[in-house]
Tab-separated table of C-alpha atoms in Angstrom:
chain	number	residue	atom	x	y	z
A	28	ASN	CA	-23.950	31.471	4.726
A	29	ALA	CA	-23.340	35.200	4.842
A	30	GLY	CA	-25.304	35.667	1.601
A	31	VAL	CA	-24.415	38.821	-0.317
A	32	THR	CA	-22.016	41.205	1.397
A	33	GLN	CA	-21.107	44.708	0.288
A	34	THR	CA	-18.364	47.064	1.390
A	35	PRO	CA	-18.197	49.854	2.305
A	36	LYS	CA	-21.562	50.704	3.873
A	37	PHE	CA	-21.083	54.438	3.411
A	38	ARG	CA	-18.683	56.564	1.412
A	39	ILE	CA	-18.256	60.217	0.557
A	40	LEU	CA	-16.286	61.039	-2.574
A	41	LYS	CA	-15.146	64.289	-4.062
A	42	ILE	CA	-15.915	64.993	-7.715
A	43	GLY	CA	-13.369	63.295	-9.933
A	44	GLN	CA	-12.247	60.702	-7.380
A	45	SER	CA	-12.394	56.981	-8.075
A	46	MET	CA	-13.472	54.041	-5.972
A	47	THR	CA	-14.465	50.397	-6.107
A	48	LEU	CA	-17.581	49.024	-4.473
A	49	GLN	CA	-17.042	45.452	-3.391
A	50	CYS	CA	-19.614	42.668	-3.626
A	51	THR	CA	-19.158	39.050	-2.578
A	52	GLN	CA	-21.609	36.162	-2.421
A	53	ASP	CA	-21.049	32.747	-0.869
A	54	MET	CA	-24.043	30.939	-2.375
A	55	ASN	CA	-22.264	29.773	-5.547
A	56	HIS	CA	-24.674	31.810	-7.649
A	57	ASN	CA	-23.887	32.254	-11.316
A	58	TYR	CA	-25.766	35.509	-11.819
A	59	MET	CA	-24.743	38.779	-10.194
A	60	TYR	CA	-26.149	42.286	-10.597
A	61	TRP	CA	-25.416	45.877	-9.676
A	62	TYR	CA	-28.287	48.337	-9.189
A	63	ARG	CA	-28.528	51.924	-8.115
A	64	GLN	CA	-31.475	53.347	-6.233
A	65	ASP	CA	-32.060	57.078	-6.127
A	66	PRO	CA	-34.238	58.526	-3.308
A	67	GLY	CA	-37.883	57.534	-3.630
A	68	MET	CA	-37.240	55.611	-6.813
A	69	GLY	CA	-37.003	52.043	-7.997
A	70	LEU	CA	-33.834	50.160	-8.850
A	71	LYS	CA	-31.973	50.731	-12.085
A	72	LEU	CA	-29.690	48.016	-13.422
A	73	ILE	CA	-26.106	49.153	-13.998
A	74	TYR	CA	-24.278	45.971	-15.009
A	75	TYR	CA	-24.814	42.263	-14.663
A	76	SER	CA	-22.932	39.018	-15.087
A	77	VAL	CA	-24.169	35.530	-15.912
A	78	GLY	CA	-20.934	33.846	-14.904
A	79	ALA	CA	-17.228	34.358	-14.289
A	80	GLY	CA	-15.635	36.197	-17.198
A	81	ILE	CA	-18.954	37.422	-18.624
A	82	THR	CA	-20.408	40.879	-18.040
A	83	ASP	CA	-23.015	42.979	-19.800
A	84	LYS	CA	-24.510	46.447	-19.596
A	85	GLY	CA	-27.798	47.222	-17.957
A	86	GLU	CA	-29.981	50.327	-18.198
A	87	VAL	CA	-27.520	52.887	-16.772
A	88	PRO	CA	-23.904	51.719	-17.331
A	89	ASN	CA	-22.271	55.069	-18.146
A	90	GLY	CA	-19.608	56.084	-15.642
A	91	TYR	CA	-19.174	52.555	-14.258
A	92	ASN	CA	-17.118	49.469	-14.976
A	93	VAL	CA	-17.252	45.912	-13.681
A	94	SER	CA	-15.255	42.720	-13.777
A	95	ARG	CA	-16.066	39.127	-12.823
A	96	SER	CA	-12.905	37.109	-12.388
A	97	THR	CA	-14.429	34.680	-9.872
A	98	THR	CA	-17.891	33.313	-9.172
A	99	GLU	CA	-17.930	34.967	-5.753
A	100	ASP	CA	-16.855	38.546	-6.505
A	101	PHE	CA	-18.375	41.265	-8.666
A	102	PRO	CA	-16.739	44.658	-7.978
A	103	LEU	CA	-18.161	47.898	-9.383
A	104	ARG	CA	-15.700	50.625	-10.335
A	105	LEU	CA	-16.424	54.366	-10.508
A	106	GLU	CA	-13.604	56.065	-12.375
A	107	LEU	CA	-14.452	59.783	-12.229
A	108	ALA	CA	-17.121	60.367	-9.616
A	109	ALA	CA	-19.855	62.883	-10.452
A	110	PRO	CA	-22.676	64.276	-8.268
A	111	SER	CA	-25.163	62.376	-10.452
A	112	GLN	CA	-23.699	59.160	-9.064
A	113	THR	CA	-24.897	59.967	-5.562
A	114	SER	CA	-27.148	57.032	-4.804
A	115	VAL	CA	-27.528	53.789	-2.895
A	116	TYR	CA	-25.899	50.880	-4.687
A	117	PHE	CA	-27.159	47.339	-4.312
A	118	CYS	CA	-25.500	44.154	-5.399
A	119	ALA	CA	-27.598	41.037	-5.956
A	120	SER	CA	-27.084	37.442	-6.980
A	121	SER	CA	-29.222	34.580	-8.224
A	122	TYR	CA	-28.642	30.962	-9.150
A	123	GLY	CA	-30.056	30.008	-12.521
A	124	GLY	CA	-31.566	33.196	-13.886
A	125	PRO	CA	-32.633	36.743	-13.043
A	126	GLY	CA	-35.738	35.761	-11.075
A	127	GLU	CA	-35.257	35.306	-7.354
A	128	GLN	CA	-32.395	37.609	-6.553
A	129	TYR	CA	-30.729	37.938	-3.178
A	130	PHE	CA	-29.687	41.475	-2.339
A	131	GLY	CA	-26.883	42.844	-0.245
A	132	PRO	CA	-27.416	45.590	2.358
A	133	GLY	CA	-26.315	48.375	0.007
A	134	THR	CA	-23.619	51.047	-0.146
A	135	ARG	CA	-24.684	54.646	0.324
A	136	LEU	CA	-22.470	56.872	-1.826
A	137	THR	CA	-22.390	60.654	-1.780
A	138	VAL	CA	-20.389	62.632	-4.334
A	139	THR	CA	-19.774	66.289	-3.484
B	21	GLY	CA	-41.063	50.098	-24.583
B	22	GLU	CA	-40.393	48.063	-21.501
B	23	SER	CA	-41.779	49.645	-18.362
B	24	VAL	CA	-43.299	48.685	-15.073
B	25	GLY	CA	-45.184	51.197	-12.988
B	26	LEU	CA	-47.426	51.428	-9.968
B	27	HIS	CA	-50.768	53.150	-9.513
B	28	LEU	CA	-50.365	54.304	-5.892
B	29	PRO	CA	-47.197	55.670	-4.384
B	30	THR	CA	-48.414	55.311	-0.764
B	31	LEU	CA	-50.970	52.978	0.762
B	32	SER	CA	-52.101	53.313	4.379
B	33	VAL	CA	-53.990	50.443	5.990
B	34	GLN	CA	-55.108	49.547	9.459
B	35	GLU	CA	-53.505	46.613	11.173
B	36	GLY	CA	-55.531	43.487	10.510
B	37	ASP	CA	-57.030	44.731	7.252
B	38	ASN	CA	-56.116	43.328	3.854
B	39	SER	CA	-53.796	45.309	1.583
B	40	ILE	CA	-53.817	45.416	-2.181
B	41	ILE	CA	-50.856	46.850	-4.058
B	42	ASN	CA	-51.242	47.331	-7.790
B	43	CYS	CA	-48.811	47.369	-10.679
B	44	ALA	CA	-49.197	47.960	-14.408
B	45	TYR	CA	-46.816	46.776	-17.070
B	46	SER	CA	-46.655	47.740	-20.708
B	47	ASN	CA	-44.758	44.965	-22.471
B	48	SER	CA	-47.011	42.123	-23.572
B	49	ALA	CA	-43.899	39.956	-24.023
B	50	SER	CA	-43.234	39.989	-20.270
B	51	ASP	CA	-43.637	36.467	-18.994
B	52	TYR	CA	-42.360	36.460	-15.436
B	53	PHE	CA	-43.246	38.818	-12.605
B	54	ILE	CA	-41.877	39.183	-9.116
B	55	TRP	CA	-42.817	41.151	-6.024
B	56	TYR	CA	-40.082	42.428	-3.718
B	57	LYS	CA	-40.335	44.009	-0.275
B	58	GLN	CA	-37.831	46.621	0.848
B	59	GLU	CA	-37.671	47.659	4.469
B	60	SER	CA	-36.052	50.928	5.403
B	61	GLY	CA	-32.268	50.797	5.110
B	62	LYS	CA	-32.211	47.290	3.666
B	63	GLY	CA	-31.970	45.611	0.302
B	64	PRO	CA	-35.073	44.257	-1.441
B	65	GLN	CA	-36.323	40.843	-0.401
B	66	PHE	CA	-38.122	38.373	-2.663
B	67	ILE	CA	-41.779	37.808	-1.725
B	68	ILE	CA	-43.504	35.869	-4.485
B	69	ASP	CA	-43.376	35.351	-8.220
B	70	ILE	CA	-45.765	34.359	-10.994
B	71	ARG	CA	-45.332	33.238	-14.574
B	72	SER	CA	-47.498	34.409	-17.427
B	73	ASN	CA	-49.157	31.002	-17.800
B	74	MET	CA	-50.787	31.514	-14.390
B	75	ASP	CA	-53.303	34.074	-13.173
B	76	LYS	CA	-52.998	33.506	-9.442
B	77	ARG	CA	-50.413	32.278	-7.002
B	78	GLN	CA	-50.609	32.098	-3.227
B	79	GLY	CA	-47.990	32.178	-0.547
B	80	GLN	CA	-48.123	32.643	3.177
B	81	ARG	CA	-50.542	35.584	3.705
B	82	VAL	CA	-49.764	36.873	0.195
B	83	THR	CA	-51.475	36.335	-3.127
B	84	VAL	CA	-50.376	37.615	-6.511
B	85	LEU	CA	-52.921	38.068	-9.276
B	86	LEU	CA	-52.016	38.522	-12.924
B	87	ASN	CA	-54.401	39.895	-15.540
B	88	LYS	CA	-52.670	39.675	-18.883
B	89	THR	CA	-55.612	41.169	-20.745
B	90	VAL	CA	-55.141	44.551	-19.106
B	91	LYS	CA	-51.446	44.054	-18.217
B	92	HIS	CA	-52.068	44.368	-14.498
B	93	LEU	CA	-50.479	42.720	-11.504
B	94	SER	CA	-51.523	42.939	-7.869
B	95	LEU	CA	-50.159	41.821	-4.519
B	96	GLN	CA	-52.666	41.066	-1.797
B	97	ILE	CA	-51.522	40.855	1.811
B	98	ALA	CA	-53.974	39.302	4.225
B	99	ALA	CA	-54.305	40.524	7.824
B	100	THR	CA	-51.681	43.221	7.391
B	101	GLN	CA	-49.230	43.523	10.258
B	102	PRO	CA	-46.886	46.317	11.371
B	103	GLY	CA	-43.981	44.237	10.054
B	104	ASP	CA	-45.458	44.530	6.567
B	105	SER	CA	-44.658	48.245	6.505
B	106	ALA	CA	-42.187	48.674	3.665
B	107	VAL	CA	-41.871	49.680	0.030
B	108	TYR	CA	-43.118	47.051	-2.390
B	109	PHE	CA	-41.786	46.740	-5.918
B	110	CYS	CA	-43.080	44.757	-8.814
B	111	ALA	CA	-40.527	43.642	-11.366
B	112	GLU	CA	-40.746	41.901	-14.702
B	113	ILE	CA	-38.618	39.809	-17.006
B	114	VAL	CA	-39.238	40.114	-20.709
B	115	GLY	CA	-38.775	36.965	-22.753
B	116	ASN	CA	-35.408	35.255	-22.353
B	117	THR	CA	-33.487	38.285	-21.123
B	118	ASP	CA	-31.299	38.068	-18.017
B	119	LYS	CA	-32.559	41.355	-16.570
B	120	LEU	CA	-35.226	42.355	-14.099
B	121	ILE	CA	-36.989	45.655	-14.700
B	122	PHE	CA	-38.248	47.260	-11.508
B	123	GLY	CA	-41.187	49.565	-11.031
B	124	THR	CA	-41.087	52.726	-8.938
B	125	GLY	CA	-42.517	51.170	-5.769
B	126	THR	CA	-45.447	51.614	-3.383
B	127	ARG	CA	-44.969	52.479	0.257
B	128	LEU	CA	-47.241	50.495	2.572
B	129	GLN	CA	-47.907	52.089	5.944
B	130	VAL	CA	-49.670	50.060	8.623
B	131	PHE	CA	-51.269	51.950	11.490
B	132	PRO	CA	-52.779	50.506	14.691
């Protein structure tokens, strides 16, 4: 199993541009999560999903959108990039609840 | 409100010594706690968890202690090794929510 994969690894965006961060898991997990991690800080939950077709907001959802059309994929969309969205983004998945989550390697995003 | 925090931002220990990383939480309704380890440039990795009906749980070289009276959680690492150098996060789940709330993190530095 590849586990949780994220693409791209790095990206630089200009203010106002849009992009989609991709996340795929091959463990047949129901639960998937998107977090952001600012330098020297903990992880903040952006959005999560408990199954295909179901998504919900986390602590910091403003400026982001998600969809969950399949069990495997959980893309995160930034519509109008802002410097405040400069961060490292982690995707995670878990099987039956939010406990033991498996994290991807992260996407480092810079907005200038 | 819901919050998880850590007492020490950086902990330096000598190789072979035991390490103790502390965490305070504020929500008495929290009933599940998890410790994650994050190495530089990687996503967090699950270490050990504990439910609120327990006060101690042991894994391989790690022990988690939970004191619900003072809302305190600790992670003990026995015979600390250079490979233990990382940032350690405690996280909590409140009630039946589907979300993990992460603390800020403690950096563990192991020196020879």
